[in-house]
Coordinates of C-alpha atoms in Angstrom, one line a residue:
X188 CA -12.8 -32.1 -2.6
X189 CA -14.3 -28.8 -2.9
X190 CA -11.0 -27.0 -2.4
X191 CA -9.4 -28.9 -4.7
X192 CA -7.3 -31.3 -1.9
X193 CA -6.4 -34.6 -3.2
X194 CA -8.3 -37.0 0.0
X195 CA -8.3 -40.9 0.1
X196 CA -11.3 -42.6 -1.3
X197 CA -10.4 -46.8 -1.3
X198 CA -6.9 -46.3 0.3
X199 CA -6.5 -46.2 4.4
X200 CA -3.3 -44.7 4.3
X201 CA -0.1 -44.2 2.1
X202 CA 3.4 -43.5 3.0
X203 CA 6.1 -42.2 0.6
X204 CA 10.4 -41.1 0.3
X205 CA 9.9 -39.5 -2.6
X206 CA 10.9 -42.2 -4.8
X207 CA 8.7 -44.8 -3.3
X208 CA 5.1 -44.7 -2.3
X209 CA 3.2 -47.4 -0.5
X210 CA -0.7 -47.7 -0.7
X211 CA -3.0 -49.7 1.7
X212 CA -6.2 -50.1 0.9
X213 CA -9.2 -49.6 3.3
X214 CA -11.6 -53.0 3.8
X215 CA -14.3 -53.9 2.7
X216 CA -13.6 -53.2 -0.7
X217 CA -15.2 -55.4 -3.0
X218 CA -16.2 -55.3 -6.7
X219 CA -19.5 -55.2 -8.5
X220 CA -19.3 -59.3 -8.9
X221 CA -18.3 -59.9 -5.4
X222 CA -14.6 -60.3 -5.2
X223 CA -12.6 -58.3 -3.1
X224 CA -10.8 -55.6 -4.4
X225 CA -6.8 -56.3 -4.5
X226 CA -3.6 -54.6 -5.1
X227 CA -2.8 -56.4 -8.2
X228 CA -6.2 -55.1 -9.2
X229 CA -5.1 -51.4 -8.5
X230 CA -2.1 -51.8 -10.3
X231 CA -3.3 -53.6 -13.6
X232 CA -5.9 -50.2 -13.4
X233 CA -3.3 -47.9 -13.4
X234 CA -1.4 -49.2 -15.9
X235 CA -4.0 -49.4 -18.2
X236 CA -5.9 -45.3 -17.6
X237 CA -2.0 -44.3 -17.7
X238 CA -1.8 -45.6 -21.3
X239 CA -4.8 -43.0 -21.8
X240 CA -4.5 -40.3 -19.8
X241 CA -2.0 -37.1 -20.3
X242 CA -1.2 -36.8 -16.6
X243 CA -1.1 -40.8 -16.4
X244 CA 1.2 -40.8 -19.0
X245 CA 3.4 -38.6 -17.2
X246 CA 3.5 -40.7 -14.4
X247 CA 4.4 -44.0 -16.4
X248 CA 7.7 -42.3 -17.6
X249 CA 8.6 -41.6 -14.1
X250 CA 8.2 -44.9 -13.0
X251 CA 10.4 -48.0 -12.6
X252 CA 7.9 -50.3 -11.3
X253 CA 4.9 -51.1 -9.7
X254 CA 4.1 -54.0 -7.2
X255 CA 1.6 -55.7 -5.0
X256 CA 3.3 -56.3 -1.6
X257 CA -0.4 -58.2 -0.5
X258 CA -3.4 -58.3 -1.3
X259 CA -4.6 -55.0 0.3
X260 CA -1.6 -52.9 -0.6
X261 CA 0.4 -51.8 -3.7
X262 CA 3.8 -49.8 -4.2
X263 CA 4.7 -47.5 -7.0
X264 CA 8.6 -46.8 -7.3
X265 CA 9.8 -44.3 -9.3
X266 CA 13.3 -43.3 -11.2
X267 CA 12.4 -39.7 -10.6
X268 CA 10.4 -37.6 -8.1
X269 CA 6.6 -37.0 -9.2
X270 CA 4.7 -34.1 -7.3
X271 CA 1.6 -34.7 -8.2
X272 CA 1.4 -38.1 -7.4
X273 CA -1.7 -37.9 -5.1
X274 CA -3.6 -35.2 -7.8
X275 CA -2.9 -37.8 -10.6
X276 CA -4.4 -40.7 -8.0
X277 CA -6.7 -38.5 -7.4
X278 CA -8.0 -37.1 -11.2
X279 CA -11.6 -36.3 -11.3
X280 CA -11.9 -35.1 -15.0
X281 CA -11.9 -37.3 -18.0
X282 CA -10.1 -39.9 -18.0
X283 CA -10.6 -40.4 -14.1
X284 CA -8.8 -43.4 -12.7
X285 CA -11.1 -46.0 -11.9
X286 CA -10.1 -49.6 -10.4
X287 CA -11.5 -52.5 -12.4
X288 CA -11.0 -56.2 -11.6
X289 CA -7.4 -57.7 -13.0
X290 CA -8.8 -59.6 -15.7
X291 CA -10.7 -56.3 -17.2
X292 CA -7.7 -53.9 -16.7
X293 CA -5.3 -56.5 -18.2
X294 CA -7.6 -55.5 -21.4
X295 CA -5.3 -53.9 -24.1
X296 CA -6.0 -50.1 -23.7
X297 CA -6.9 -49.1 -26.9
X298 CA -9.2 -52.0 -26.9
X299 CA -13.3 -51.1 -25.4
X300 CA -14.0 -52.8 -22.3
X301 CA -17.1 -54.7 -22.7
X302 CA -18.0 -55.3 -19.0
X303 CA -18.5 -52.7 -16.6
X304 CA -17.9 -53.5 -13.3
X305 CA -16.1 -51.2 -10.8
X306 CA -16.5 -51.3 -6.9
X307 CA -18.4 -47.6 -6.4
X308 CA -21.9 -47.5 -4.6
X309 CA -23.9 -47.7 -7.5
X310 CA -23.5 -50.7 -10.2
X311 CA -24.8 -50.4 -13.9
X312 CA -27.3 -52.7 -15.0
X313 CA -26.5 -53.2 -18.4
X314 CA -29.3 -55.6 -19.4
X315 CA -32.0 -52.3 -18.6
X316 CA -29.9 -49.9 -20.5
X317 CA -32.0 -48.5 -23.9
X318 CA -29.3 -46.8 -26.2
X319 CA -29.9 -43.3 -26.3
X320 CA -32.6 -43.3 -24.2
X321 CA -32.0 -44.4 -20.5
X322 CA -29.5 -45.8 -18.4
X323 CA -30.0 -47.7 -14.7
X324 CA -28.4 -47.9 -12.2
X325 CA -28.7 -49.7 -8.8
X326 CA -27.4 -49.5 -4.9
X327 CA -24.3 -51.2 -4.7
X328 CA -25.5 -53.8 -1.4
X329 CA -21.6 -55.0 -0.7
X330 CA -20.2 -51.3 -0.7
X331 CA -19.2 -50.0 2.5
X332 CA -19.0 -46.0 3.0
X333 CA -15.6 -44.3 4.1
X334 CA -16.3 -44.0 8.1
X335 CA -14.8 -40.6 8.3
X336 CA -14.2 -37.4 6.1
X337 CA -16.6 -34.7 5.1
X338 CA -18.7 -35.3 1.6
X339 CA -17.2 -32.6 -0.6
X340 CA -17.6 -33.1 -4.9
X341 CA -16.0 -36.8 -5.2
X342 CA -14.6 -36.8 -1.7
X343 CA -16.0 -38.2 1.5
X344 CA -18.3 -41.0 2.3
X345 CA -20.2 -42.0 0.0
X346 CA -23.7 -42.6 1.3
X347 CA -26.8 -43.9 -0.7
X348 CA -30.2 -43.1 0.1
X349 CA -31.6 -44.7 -3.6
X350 CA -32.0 -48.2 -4.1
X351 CA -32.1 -47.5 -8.3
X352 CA -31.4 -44.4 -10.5
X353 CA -32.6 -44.2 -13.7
X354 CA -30.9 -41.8 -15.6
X355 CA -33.4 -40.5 -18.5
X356 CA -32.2 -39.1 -22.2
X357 CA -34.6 -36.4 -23.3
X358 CA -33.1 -34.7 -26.2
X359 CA -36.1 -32.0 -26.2
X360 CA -35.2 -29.4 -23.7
X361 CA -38.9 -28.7 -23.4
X362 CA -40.0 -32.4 -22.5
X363 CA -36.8 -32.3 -20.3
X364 CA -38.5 -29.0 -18.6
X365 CA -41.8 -30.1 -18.5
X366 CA -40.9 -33.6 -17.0
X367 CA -39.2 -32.2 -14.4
X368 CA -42.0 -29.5 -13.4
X369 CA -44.4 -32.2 -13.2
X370 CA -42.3 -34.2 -11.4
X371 CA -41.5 -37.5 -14.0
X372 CA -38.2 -36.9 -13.3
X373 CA -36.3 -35.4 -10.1
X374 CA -33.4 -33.7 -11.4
X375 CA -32.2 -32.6 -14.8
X376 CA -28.3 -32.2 -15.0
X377 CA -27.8 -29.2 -17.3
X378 CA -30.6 -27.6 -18.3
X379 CA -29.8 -24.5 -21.0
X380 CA -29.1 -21.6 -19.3
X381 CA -32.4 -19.9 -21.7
X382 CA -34.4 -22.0 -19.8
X383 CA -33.7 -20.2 -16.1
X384 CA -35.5 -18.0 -16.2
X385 CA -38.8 -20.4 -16.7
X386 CA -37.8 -23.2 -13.8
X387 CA -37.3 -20.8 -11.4
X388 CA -41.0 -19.6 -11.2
X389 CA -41.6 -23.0 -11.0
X390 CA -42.1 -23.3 -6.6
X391 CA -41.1 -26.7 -7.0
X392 CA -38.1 -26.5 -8.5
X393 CA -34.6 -25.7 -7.4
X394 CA -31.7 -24.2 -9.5
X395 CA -28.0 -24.1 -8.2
X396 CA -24.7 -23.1 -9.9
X397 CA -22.8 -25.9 -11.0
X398 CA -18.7 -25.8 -11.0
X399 CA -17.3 -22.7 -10.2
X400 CA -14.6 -23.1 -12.6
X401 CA -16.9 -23.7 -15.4
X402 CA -17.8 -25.3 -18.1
X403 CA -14.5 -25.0 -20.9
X404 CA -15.6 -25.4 -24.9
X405 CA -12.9 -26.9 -27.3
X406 CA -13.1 -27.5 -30.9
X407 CA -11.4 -31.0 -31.8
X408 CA -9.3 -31.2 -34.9
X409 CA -8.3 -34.6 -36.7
X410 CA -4.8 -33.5 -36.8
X411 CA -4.2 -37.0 -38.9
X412 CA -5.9 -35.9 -42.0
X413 CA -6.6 -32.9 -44.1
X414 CA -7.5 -29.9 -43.8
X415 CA -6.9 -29.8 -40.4
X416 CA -3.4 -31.4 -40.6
X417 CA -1.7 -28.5 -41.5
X418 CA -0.8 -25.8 -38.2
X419 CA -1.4 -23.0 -40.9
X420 CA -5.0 -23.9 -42.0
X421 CA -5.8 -24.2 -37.7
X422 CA -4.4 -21.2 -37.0
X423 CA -6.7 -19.3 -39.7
X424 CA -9.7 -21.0 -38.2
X425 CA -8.1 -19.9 -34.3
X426 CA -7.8 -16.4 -35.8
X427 CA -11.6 -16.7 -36.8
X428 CA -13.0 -17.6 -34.2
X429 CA -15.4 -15.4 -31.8
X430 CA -15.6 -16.9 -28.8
X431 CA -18.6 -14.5 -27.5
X432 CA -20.4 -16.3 -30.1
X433 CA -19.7 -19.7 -29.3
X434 CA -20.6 -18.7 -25.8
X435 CA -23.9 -17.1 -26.5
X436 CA -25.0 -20.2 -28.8
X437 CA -24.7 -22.8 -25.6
X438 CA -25.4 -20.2 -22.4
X439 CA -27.7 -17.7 -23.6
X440 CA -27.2 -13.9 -24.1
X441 CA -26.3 -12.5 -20.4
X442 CA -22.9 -12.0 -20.8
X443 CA -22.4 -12.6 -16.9
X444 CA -23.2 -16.3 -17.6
X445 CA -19.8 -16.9 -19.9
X446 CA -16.2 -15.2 -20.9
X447 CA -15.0 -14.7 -24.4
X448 CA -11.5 -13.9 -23.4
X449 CA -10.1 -17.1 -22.3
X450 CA -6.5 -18.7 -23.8
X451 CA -5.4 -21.8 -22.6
X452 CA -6.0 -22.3 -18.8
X453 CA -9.1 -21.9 -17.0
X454 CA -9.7 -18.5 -16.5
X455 CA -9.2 -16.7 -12.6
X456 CA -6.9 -20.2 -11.5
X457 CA -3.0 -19.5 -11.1
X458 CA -1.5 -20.8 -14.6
X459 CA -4.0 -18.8 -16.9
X460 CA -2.2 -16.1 -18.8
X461 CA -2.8 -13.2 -21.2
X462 CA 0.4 -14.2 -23.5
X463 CA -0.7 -13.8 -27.3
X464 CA -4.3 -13.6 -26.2
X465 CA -4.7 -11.0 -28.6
X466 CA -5.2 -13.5 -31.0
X467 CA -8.6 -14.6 -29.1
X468 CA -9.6 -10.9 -29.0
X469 CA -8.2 -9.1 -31.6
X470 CA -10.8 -7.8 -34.4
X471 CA -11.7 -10.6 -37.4
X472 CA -11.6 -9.7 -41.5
X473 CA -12.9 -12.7 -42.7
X474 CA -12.4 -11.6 -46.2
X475 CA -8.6 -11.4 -45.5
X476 CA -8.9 -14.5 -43.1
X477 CA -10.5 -16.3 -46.7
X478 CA -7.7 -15.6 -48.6
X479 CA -4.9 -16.5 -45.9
X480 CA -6.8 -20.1 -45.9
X481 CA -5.9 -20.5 -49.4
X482 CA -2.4 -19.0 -48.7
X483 CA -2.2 -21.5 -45.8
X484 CA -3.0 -25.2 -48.0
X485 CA -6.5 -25.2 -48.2
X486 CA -7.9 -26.8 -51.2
X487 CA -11.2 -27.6 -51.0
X488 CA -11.3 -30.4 -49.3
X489 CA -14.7 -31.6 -47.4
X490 CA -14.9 -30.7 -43.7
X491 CA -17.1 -33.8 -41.8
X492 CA -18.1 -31.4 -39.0
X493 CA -19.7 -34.0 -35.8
X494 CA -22.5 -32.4 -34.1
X495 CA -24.5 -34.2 -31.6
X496 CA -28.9 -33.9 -31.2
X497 CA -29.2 -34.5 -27.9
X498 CA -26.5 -32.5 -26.1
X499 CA -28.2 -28.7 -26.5
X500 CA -25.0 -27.0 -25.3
X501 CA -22.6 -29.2 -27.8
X502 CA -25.4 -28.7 -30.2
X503 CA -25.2 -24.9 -29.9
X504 CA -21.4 -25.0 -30.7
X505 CA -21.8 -27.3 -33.6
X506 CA -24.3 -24.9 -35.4
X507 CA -21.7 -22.1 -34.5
X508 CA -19.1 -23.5 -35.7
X509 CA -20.8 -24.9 -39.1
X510 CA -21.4 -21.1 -39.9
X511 CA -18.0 -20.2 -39.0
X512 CA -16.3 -22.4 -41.4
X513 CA -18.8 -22.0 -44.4
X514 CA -18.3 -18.0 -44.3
X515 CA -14.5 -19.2 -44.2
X516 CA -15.5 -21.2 -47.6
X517 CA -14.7 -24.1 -46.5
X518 CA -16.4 -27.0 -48.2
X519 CA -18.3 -28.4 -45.1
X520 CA -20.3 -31.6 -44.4
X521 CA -22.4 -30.9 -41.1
X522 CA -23.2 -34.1 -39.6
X523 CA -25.7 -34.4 -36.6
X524 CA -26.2 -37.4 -34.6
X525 CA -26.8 -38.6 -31.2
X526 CA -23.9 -38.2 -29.0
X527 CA -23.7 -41.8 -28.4
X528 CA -23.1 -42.4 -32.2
X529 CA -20.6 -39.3 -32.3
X530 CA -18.3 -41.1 -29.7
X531 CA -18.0 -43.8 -32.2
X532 CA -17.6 -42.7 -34.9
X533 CA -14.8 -40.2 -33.3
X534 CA -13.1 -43.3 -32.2
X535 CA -12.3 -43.7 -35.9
X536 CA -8.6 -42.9 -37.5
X537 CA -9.8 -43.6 -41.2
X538 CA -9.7 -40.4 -43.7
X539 CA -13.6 -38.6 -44.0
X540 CA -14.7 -39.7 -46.9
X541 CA -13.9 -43.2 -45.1
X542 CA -16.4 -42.9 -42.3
X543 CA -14.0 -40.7 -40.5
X544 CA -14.6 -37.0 -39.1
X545 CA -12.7 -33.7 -39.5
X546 CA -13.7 -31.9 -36.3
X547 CA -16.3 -31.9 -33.5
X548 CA -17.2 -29.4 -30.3
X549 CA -16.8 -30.5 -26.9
X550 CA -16.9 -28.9 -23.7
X551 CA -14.6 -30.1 -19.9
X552 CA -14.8 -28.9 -16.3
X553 CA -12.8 -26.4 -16.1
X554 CA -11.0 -28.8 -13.2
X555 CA -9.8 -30.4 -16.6
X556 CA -8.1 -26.5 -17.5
X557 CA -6.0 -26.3 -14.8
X558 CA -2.5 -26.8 -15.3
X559 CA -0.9 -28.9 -18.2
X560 CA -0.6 -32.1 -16.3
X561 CA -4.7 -32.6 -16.2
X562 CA -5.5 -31.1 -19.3
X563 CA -6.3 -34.3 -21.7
X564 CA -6.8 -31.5 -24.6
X565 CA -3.4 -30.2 -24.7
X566 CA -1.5 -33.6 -25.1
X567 CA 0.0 -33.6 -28.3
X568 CA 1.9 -36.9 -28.3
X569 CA 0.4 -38.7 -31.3
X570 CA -0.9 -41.6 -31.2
X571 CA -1.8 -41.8 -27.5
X572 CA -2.8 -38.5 -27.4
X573 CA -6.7 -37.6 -26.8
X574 CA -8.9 -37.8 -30.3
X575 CA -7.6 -35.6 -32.8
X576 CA -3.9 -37.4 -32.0
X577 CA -1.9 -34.0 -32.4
X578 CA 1.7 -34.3 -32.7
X579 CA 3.4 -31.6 -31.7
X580 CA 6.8 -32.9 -29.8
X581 CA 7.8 -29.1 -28.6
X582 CA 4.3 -28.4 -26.9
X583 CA 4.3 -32.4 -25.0
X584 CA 8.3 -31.0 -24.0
X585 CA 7.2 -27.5 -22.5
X586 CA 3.8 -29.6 -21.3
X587 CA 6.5 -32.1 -19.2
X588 CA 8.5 -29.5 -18.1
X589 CA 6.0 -28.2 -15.9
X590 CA 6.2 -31.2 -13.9
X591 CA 9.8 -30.0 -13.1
X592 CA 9.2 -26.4 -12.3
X593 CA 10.3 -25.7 -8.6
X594 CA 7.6 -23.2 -7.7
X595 CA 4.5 -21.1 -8.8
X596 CA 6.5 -18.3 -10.7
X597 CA 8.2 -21.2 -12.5
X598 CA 5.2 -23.1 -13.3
X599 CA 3.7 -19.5 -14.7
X600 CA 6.2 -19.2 -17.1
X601 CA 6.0 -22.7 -18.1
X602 CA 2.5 -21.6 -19.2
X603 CA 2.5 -19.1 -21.0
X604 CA 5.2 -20.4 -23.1
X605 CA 2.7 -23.5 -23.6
X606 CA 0.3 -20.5 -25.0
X607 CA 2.0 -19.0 -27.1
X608 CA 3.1 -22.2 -28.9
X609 CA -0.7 -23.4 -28.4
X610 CA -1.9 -20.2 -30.2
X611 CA 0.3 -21.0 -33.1
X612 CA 0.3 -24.3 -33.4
X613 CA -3.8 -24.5 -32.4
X614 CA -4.0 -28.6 -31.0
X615 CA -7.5 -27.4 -30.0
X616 CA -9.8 -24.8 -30.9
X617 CA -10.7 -22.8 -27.4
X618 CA -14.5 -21.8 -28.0
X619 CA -14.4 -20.0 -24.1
X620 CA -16.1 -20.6 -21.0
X621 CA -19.6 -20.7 -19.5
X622 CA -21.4 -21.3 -16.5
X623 CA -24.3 -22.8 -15.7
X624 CA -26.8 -24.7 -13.7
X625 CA -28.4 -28.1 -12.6
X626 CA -32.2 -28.2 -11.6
X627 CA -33.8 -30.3 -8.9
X628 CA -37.5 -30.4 -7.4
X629 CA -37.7 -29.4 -4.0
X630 CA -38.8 -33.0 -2.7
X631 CA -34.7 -33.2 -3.1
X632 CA -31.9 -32.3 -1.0
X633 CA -29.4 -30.2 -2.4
X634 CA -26.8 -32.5 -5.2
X635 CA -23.3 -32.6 -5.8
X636 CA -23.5 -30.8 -8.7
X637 CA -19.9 -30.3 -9.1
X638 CA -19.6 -33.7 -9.7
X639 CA -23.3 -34.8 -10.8
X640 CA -23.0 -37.3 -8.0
X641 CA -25.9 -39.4 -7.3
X642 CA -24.3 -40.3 -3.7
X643 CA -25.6 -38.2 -0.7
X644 CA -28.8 -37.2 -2.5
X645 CA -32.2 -38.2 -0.8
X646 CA -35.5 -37.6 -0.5
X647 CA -37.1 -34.9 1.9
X648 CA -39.6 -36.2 3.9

């Protein structure tokens, strides 16, 4: 919710010793197809995300088994205490735990799922979906709204007032503006913070501040391959790096709309640190930075930078970044692309001149920054680590001990040891953190932008 409380969503109530933890799920749960929505489902959908997810993962090797009791309950023992048992349930950032039907979660997990059906109050018709153009959605008639709790980001009932969203790609930020000024389309998610200025003299539009945490920009590195395989050659490009202009490219010049001083953790939230962040602000000689590239195993090779068309934010870091590099002299292939194409092709493990990639930019909530369990970016177990697949066995073992630090002050130091091997073995490139904002006509009522959720939005009479 908005204070960052873990509430129940599909389970009633739960009860737990520490090592075991019992789960019963509300009624009237039922999937996109029909069926109801069982234990065995719940469990097969753990199993699977866990695979996945950093925080998931860390919950897998604490467990010795999990069970379905009955049909509307499931148990999860473990061989060691977990904490955050109810956060990890809980997960709002990528990957978020969603329940799927058996038969789909019993999918190998490194295998795409070709169906999507879930049990939420909107289901995705993929027969009116248009590749990089639109997406539909429609009213969910079987789901049935939590009776109590207070709507709050992905908490609370979820109530729908829509009987069919159709979510619009408009790659043009001035189409996207003058669509939504006209009234073609009711609510643009992130509009470019450049833009403010122009929608607010609109009367009928509305702008509000999304997350209060932010929006968190990493560079990706494919660890697997060079250059990028080598700490020394990431740590150059770390050292390099101006985060104020990274932040400028994708929020605009006002330096109240972003922060060039972040490390590892979301800024202003209890684990972020300022141990090494000298490295982040300390003055750049890119001369001398040149020749320590060389020093560090650099050799020319080409850099297949992924930058994607239609996401103006990602785009802005991509063009930064692309300049970066070249007055490096590194030998860079810029390659642009809708984003939909980019997640492919990022999915791939082959070399670059093999249809693989080097690097690309992204951007998390800076929920996803918060402490080491969440933050998918920081895993650096290989293989099953996020894209990139880092493999750095002494950050994943200060990453896990934080699970078994007693109290704040522990957890603290936990993290800013995780910095300071972050800074110098760079799994990620942090490009800093901005803020922005979601516009809405007035014929609206105020969204869950936190979330983007299409749920307690209707139409004012």
């Amino acid at each position: 919710d908005g204070n960052l409380r873990p509430q129940p969503q599909m389970v009633e109530a739960w009860e737990e010793d520490g090592l075991t933890w019992r789960f019963r799920l509300r009624e009237g749960l039922k999937f996109h197809d029909g069926e109801p929505v069982r234990g065995r489902d719940c469990i097969a959908s753990i199993k699977r995300w866990a695979q996945r997810d950093a925080l998931g993962q860390a919950l897998i090797s604490r467990t010795e088994a999990m069970t379905a009791p009955d049909d509307r309950s499931f148990e999860i023992r473990l061989s060691r205490r977990f904490g955050p048992m109810l956060e990890t349930l809980s997960k709002i950032g990528p990957s978020a735990l969603f329940i799927r039907p058996e038969r789909i979660a019993s999918v190998d997990a490194n295998t795409q799922i070709r169906e999507t059906i879930g049990s939420g109050p909107f289901r995705f018709k993929a027969d009116e979906r248009v590749v990089g153009a639109r997406v539909v959605y429609e009213r969910n008639p079987d789901y049935v709204p939590r009776p109590d709790g207070e709507t709050s980001w992905a908490a609370g009932p979820k109530r729908v007032f829509f009987d069919r969203v159709e979510w619009m790609v408009m790659p043009d930020s001035g189409t996207a503006a003058a669509a939504l000024r006209n009234g073609e389309v009711d609510w643009w998610e992130n509009p470019p913070n450049d833009l403010g200025p122009a929608l607010r003299r609109s009367r009928e539009v509305l702008l509000k501040r999304a997350s209060p945490l932010g929006t968190i920009g990493t560079g990706v590195f494919n660890h697997l391959h060079p250059p990028f395989d080598k700490a020394a050659v990431r740590r150059v490009v770390l050292r390099a790096t101006n985060q104020a202009d990274f932040m400028a490219a994708a929020a605009g010049a006002d330096p109240s709309l972003w922060r060039a001083d972040m490390g590892v953790f979301t800024p202003d939230t209890p684990l972020a640190n300022t141990a090494d962040i000298e490295v982040i602000t300390g003055p750049r000689d890119m001369e001398a930075l040149k020749r320590e590239l060389v020093a560090a195993g650099y050799r020319g090779e080409t850099v297949v930078l992924l930058s994607p068309t239609d996401q103006p934010a990602l785009a802005a870091l991509g063009e930064v970044a692309h300049d970066q590099l070249k007055r490096l002299g590194m030998n860079v292939d810029f390659r642009v692309s809708d984003w939909g194409t980019l997640v492919q092709r990022r999915a791939s493990r082959e070399p670059p001149e093999k249809g693989g990639w080097s690097m690309f930019h992204t951007t998390w909530n800076g929920l996803d920054g918060l402490n080491p369990g969440v933050m998918q970016y920081l895993r650096a177990n290989g293989e099953r680590a996020w894209f990139g697949w880092p493999n750095i066995p002494k950050l994943d073992e200060l990453r896990l001990s934080w699970f078994d630090a007693p109290n704040l002050e522990a957890q603290k130091s936990v993290a800013e040891e995780i910095q300071r091997l972050a800074f110098q073995e760079v799994p990620y490139l942090p490009t800093g953190q901005y803020f922005g904002s979601t516009a809405y006509r007035r014929t609206l009522t105020e969204p869950i932008s936190e979330v983007y959720a299409f749920w307690g939005v209707q139409r004012v009479s």
